[in-house]
Tab-separated table of C-alpha atoms in Angstrom:
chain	number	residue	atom	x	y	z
Y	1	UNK	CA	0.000	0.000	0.000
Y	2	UNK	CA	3.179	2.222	0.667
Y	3	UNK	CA	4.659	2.059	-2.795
Y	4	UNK	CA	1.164	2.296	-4.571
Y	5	UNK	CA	0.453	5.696	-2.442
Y	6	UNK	CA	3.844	7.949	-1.802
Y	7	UNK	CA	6.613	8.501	-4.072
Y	8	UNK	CA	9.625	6.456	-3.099
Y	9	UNK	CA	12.273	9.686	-3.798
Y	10	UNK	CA	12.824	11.197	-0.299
Y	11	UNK	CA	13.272	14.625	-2.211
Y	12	UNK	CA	10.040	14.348	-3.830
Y	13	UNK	CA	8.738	13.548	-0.407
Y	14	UNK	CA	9.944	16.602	1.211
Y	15	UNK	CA	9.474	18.869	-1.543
Y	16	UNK	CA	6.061	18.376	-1.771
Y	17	UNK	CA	5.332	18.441	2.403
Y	18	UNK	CA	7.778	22.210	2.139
Y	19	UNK	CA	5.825	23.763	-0.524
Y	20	UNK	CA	3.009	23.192	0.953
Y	21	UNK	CA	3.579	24.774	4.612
Y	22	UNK	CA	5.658	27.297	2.804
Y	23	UNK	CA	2.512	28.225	0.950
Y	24	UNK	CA	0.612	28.398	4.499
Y	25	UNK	CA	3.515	30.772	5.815
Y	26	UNK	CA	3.128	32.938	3.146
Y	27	UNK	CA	-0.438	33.282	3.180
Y	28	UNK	CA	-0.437	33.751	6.810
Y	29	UNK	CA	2.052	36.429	6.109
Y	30	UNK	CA	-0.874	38.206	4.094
Y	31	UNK	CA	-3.640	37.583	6.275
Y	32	UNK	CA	-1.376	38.937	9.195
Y	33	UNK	CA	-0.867	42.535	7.166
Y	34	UNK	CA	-5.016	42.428	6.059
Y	35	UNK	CA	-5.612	42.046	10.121
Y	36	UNK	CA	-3.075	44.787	10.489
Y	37	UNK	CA	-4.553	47.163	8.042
Y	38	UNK	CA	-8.152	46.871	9.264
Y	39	UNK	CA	-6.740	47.273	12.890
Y	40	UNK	CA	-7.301	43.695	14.021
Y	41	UNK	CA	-5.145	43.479	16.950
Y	42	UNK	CA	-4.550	39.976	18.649
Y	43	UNK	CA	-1.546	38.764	20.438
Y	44	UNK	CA	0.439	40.734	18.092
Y	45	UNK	CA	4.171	38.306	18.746
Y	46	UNK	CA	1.992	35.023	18.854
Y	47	UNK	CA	-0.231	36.454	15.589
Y	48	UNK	CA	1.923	35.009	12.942
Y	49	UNK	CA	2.303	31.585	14.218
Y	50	UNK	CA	-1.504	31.609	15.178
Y	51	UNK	CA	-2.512	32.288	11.754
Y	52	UNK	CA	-0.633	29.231	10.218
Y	53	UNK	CA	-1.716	27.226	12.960
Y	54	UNK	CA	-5.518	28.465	12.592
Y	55	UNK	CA	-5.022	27.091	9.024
Y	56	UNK	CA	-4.126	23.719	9.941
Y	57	UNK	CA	-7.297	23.789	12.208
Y	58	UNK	CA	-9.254	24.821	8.921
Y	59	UNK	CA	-7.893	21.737	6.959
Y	60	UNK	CA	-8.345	18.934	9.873
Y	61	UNK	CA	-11.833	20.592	10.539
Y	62	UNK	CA	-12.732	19.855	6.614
Y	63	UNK	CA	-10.790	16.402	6.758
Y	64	UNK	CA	-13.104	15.171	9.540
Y	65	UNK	CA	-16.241	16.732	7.445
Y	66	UNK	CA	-15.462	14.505	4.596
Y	67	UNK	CA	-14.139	11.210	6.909
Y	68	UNK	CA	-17.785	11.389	8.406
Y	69	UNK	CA	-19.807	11.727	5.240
Y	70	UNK	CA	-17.639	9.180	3.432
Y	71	UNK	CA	-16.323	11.643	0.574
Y	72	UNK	CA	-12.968	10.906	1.043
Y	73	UNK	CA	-12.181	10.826	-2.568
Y	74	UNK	CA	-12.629	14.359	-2.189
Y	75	UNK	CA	-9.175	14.758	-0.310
Y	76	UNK	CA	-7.545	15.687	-2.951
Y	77	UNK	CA	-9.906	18.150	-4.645
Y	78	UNK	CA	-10.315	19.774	-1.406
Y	79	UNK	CA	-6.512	20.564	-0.924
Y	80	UNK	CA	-6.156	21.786	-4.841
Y	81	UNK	CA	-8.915	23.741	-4.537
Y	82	UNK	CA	-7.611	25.319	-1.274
Y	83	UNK	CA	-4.078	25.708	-2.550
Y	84	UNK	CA	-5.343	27.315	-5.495
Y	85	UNK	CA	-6.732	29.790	-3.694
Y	86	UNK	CA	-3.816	30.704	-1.426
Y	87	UNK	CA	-1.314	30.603	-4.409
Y	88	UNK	CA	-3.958	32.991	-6.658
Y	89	UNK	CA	-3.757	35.253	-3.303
Y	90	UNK	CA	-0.464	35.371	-2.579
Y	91	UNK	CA	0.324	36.142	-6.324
Y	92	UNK	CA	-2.480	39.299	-5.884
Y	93	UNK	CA	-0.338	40.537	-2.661
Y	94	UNK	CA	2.835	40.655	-3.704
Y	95	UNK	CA	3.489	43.881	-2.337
Y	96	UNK	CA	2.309	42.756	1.475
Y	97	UNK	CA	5.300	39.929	0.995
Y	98	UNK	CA	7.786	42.411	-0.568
Y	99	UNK	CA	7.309	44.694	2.387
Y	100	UNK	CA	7.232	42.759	4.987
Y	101	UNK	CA	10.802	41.293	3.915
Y	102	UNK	CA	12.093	44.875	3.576
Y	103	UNK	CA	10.476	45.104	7.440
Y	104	UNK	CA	12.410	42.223	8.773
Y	105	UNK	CA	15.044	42.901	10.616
Y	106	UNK	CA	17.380	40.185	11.035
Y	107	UNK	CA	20.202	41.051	13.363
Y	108	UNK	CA	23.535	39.412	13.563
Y	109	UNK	CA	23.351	35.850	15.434
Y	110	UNK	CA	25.711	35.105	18.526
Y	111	UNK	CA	27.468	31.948	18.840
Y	112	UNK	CA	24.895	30.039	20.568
Y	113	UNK	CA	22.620	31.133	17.625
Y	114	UNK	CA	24.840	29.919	15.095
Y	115	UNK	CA	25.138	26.694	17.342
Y	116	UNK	CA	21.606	26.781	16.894
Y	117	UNK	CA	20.575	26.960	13.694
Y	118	UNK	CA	23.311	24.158	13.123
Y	119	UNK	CA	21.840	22.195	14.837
Y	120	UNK	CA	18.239	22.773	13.179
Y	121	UNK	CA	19.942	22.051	9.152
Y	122	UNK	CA	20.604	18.786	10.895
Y	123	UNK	CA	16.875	17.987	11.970
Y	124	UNK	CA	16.636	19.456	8.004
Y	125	UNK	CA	18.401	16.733	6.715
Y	126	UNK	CA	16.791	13.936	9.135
Y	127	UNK	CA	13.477	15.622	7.970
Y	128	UNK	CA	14.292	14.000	4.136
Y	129	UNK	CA	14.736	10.341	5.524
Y	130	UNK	CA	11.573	8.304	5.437
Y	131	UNK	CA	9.620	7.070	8.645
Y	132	UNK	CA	11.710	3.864	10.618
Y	133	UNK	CA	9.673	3.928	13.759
Y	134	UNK	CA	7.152	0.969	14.304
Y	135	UNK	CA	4.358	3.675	15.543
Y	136	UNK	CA	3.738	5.583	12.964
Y	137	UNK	CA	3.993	3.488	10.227
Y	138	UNK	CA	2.034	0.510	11.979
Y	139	UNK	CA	-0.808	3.145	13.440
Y	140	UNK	CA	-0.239	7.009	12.731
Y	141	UNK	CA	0.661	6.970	8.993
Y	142	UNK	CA	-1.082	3.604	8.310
Y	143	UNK	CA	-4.703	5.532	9.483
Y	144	UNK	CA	-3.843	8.254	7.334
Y	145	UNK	CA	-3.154	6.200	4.116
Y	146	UNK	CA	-5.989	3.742	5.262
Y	147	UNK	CA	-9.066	6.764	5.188
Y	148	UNK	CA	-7.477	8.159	2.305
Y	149	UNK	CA	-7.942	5.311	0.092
Y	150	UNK	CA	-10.848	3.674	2.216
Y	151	UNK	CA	-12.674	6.192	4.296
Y	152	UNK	CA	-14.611	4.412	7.510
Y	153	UNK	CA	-17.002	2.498	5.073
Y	154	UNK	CA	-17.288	-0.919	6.560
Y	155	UNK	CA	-14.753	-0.619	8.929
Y	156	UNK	CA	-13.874	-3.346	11.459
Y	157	UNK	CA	-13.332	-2.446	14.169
Y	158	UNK	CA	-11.722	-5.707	15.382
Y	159	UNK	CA	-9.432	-5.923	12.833
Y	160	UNK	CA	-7.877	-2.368	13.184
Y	161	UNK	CA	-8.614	-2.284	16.788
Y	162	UNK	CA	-5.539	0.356	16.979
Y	163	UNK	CA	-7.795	2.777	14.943
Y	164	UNK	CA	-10.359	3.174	18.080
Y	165	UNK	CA	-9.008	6.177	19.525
Y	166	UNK	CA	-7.700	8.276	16.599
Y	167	UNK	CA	-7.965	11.948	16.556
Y	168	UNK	CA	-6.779	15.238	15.398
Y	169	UNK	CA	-3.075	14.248	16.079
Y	170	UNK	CA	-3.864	11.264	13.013
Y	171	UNK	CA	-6.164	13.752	10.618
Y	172	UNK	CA	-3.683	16.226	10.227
Y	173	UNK	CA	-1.761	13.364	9.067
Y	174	UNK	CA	-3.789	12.873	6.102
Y	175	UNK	CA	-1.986	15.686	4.176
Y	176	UNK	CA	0.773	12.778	3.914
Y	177	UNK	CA	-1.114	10.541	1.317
Y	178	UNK	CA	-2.493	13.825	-0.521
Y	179	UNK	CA	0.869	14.740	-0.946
Y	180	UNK	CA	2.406	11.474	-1.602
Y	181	UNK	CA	4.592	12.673	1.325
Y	182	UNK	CA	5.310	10.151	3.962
Y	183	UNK	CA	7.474	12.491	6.165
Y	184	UNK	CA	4.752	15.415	6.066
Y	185	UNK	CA	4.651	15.061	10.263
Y	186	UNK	CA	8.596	15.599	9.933
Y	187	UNK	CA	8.053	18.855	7.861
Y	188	UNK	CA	5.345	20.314	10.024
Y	189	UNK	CA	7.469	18.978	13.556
Y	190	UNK	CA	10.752	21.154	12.262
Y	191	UNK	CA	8.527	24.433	11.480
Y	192	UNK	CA	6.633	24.885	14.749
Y	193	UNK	CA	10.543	24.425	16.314
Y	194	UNK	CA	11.737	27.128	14.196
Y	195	UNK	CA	8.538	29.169	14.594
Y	196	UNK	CA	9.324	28.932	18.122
Y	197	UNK	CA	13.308	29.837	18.126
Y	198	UNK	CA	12.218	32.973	16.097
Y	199	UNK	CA	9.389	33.936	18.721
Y	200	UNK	CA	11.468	33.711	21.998
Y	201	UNK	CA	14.883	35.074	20.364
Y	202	UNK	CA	14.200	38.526	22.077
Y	203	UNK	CA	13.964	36.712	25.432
Y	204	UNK	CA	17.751	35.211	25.003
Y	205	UNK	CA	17.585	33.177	27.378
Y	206	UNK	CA	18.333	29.030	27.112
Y	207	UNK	CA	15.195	27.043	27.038
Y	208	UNK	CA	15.037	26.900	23.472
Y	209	UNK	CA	19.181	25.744	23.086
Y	210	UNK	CA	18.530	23.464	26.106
Y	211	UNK	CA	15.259	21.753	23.912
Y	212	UNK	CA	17.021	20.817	20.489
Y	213	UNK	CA	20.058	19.517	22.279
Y	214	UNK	CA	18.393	16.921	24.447
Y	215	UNK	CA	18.811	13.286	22.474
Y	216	UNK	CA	14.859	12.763	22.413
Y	217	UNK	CA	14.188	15.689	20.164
Y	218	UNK	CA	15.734	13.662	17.120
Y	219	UNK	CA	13.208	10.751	17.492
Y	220	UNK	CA	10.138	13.633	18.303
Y	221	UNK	CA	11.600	15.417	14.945
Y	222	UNK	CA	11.326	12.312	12.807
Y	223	UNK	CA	8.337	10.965	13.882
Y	224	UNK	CA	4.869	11.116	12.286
Y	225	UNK	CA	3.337	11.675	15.812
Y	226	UNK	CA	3.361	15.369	16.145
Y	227	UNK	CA	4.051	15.695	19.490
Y	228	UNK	CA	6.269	18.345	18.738
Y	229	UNK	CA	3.658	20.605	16.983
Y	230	UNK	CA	0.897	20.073	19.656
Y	231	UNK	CA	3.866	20.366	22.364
Y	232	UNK	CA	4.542	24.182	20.537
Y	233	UNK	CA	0.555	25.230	20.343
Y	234	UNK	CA	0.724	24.384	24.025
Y	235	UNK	CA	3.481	26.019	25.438
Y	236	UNK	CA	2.723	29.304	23.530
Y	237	UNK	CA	-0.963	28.950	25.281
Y	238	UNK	CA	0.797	28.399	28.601
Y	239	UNK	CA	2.715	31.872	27.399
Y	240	UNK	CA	-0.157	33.626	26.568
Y	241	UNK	CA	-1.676	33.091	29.881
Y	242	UNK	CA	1.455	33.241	32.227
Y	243	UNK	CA	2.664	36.487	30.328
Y	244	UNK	CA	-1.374	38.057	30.790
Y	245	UNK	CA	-1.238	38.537	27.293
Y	246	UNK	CA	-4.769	37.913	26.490
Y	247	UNK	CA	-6.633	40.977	26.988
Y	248	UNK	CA	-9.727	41.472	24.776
Y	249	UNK	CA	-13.140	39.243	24.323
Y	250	UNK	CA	-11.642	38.121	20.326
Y	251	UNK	CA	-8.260	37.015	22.249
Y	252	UNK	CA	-10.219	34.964	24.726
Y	253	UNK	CA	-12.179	33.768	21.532
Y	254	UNK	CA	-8.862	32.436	20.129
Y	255	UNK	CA	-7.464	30.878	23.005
Y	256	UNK	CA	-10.623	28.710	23.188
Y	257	UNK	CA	-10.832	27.400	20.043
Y	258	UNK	CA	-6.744	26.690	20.138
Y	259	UNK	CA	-6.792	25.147	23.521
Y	260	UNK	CA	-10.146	23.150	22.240
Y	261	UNK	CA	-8.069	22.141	19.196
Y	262	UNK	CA	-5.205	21.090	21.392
Y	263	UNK	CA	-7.002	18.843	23.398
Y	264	UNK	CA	-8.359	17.323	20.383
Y	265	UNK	CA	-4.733	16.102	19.228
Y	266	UNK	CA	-5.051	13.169	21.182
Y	267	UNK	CA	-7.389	11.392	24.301
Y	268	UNK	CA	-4.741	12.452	26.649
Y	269	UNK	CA	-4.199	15.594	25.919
Y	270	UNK	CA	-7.512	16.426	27.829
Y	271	UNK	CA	-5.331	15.490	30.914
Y	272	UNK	CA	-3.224	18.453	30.368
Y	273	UNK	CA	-5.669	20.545	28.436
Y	274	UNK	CA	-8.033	20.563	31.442
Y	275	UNK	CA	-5.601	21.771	34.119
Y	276	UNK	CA	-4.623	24.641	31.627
Y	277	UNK	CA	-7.849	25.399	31.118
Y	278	UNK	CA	-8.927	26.308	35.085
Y	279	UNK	CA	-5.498	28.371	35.309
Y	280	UNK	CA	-6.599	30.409	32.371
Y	281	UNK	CA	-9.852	31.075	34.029
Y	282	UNK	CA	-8.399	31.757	37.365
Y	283	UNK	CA	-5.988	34.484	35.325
Y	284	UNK	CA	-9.442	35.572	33.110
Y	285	UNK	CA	-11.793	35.080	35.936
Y	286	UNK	CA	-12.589	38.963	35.750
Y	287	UNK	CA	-13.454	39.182	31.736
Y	288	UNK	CA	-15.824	35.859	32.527
């Protein structure tokens, strides 16, 4: 079922998994500036990275939409009609990209940022290498190719018993057999770490150093499990409330639906979700 569904060129595999999130950074990149311009304000550091991840919610909301009403030959439709749509956009808005490059500042990196980014070309170059671990391609990939080609017609139950519990954590997953990508996880797990080296730079401090150079972080980088991208969405809600950065009815709006979408990732993230939850509305008790 592999060979008949991704392309066996690991280039291929990435290049089609990077184009695709590039696309999302760039359009968030435009919807960021239209916010902007029509005085939009929400979590103004966090609003980039919100954006892309708001768009991800978008696509696993539509994913479960057609896994429920068995259309899922409709997968791939869906994403070419949606990628059509960014691409046509972000051709119409050049100008927003062009000046929001000549906005960026990049200033000159210490050694530790050097170190650093180092260290991330080498979770680049894992990123190409196809999936080894037993987990994902025995359960988290497998689902994904599985409802791709089969949807949840006639599904037994007892015969992928492993199935019972999938959730958001497995949808998102299903960009992998759209793309013919089996390492999309991989792609997506490397650009929530650099989304997050670029959003705590200003704080200099060593969290982020201390992360990439534990051992674990190369199997959490090449594995289809995205631990590493629901791991991000909640540490920057942990942020958000710590740092009393969410201030108006719209940002309390947000938080919801990206804690809600967090806990959806996976059965046990309701474990954590819930206690984050309570010291959000302990913090927000007054807006309530």
């Amino acid at each position: 079922m592999y060979e008949f569904v991704y392309h066996s060129n690991y280039f291929i595999n990435f290049i089609s998994s990077f184009f695709t999130l590039f696309i999302f950074f760039i359009f968030s990149i435009i919807v960021s500036a239209l916010f902007e311009k029509n005085k939009i304000i929400f979590f103004y550091q966090y609003r980039l990275a919100i954006i892309f991840i708001s768009i991800v919610i978008i696509y696993t909301f539509l994913f479960n939409i057609l896994i429920l009403f068995q259309l899922q030959s409709y997968f791939d439709k869906l994403y070419i009609f949606l990628i059509s749509i960014k691409f046509i956009t972000i051709i119409t808005n050049i100008e927003q990209i062009r000046l929001f490059i000549k906005n960026l500042s990049i200033p000159k990196l210490n050694l530790s940022e050097k170190y650093t980014f180092f260290v991330l070309f080498v979770f680049l170059l894992i990123s190409f290498l196809p999936i080894s671990d037993a987990d994902s391609i025995a359960n988290h990939q497998y689902f994904a190719t599985y409802v791709f080609l089969n949807g949840l017609d006639n599904f037994n139950i007892d015969k992928y018993y492993e199935f019972s519990s999938f959730s958001n954590s497995e949808v998102i997953l299903i960009f992998s057999p759209i793309l013919k990508s089996d390492n999309f996880g991989t792609i997506l797990n490397i650009t929530t770490i650099i989304f997050f080296f670029f959003l705590n730079r200003k704080n200099k401090n060593s969290l982020f150093l201390f992360l990439i150079s534990c051992p674990l972080i190369i199997y959490f980088i090449s594995t289809q499990k995205l631990q590493l991208f629901f791991a991000f969405l909640f540490l920057m809600l942990f942020i958000l409330i710590h740092d009393k950065k969410i201030k108006s009815k719209l940002e309390i709006s947000i938080f919801v639906l990206l804690l809600f979408f967090y806990i959806s990732g996976k059965l046990s993230y309701i474990l954590i979700g819930g206690p984050l939850y309570i010291y959000f509305f302990l913090k927000e008790i007054k807006n309530f």
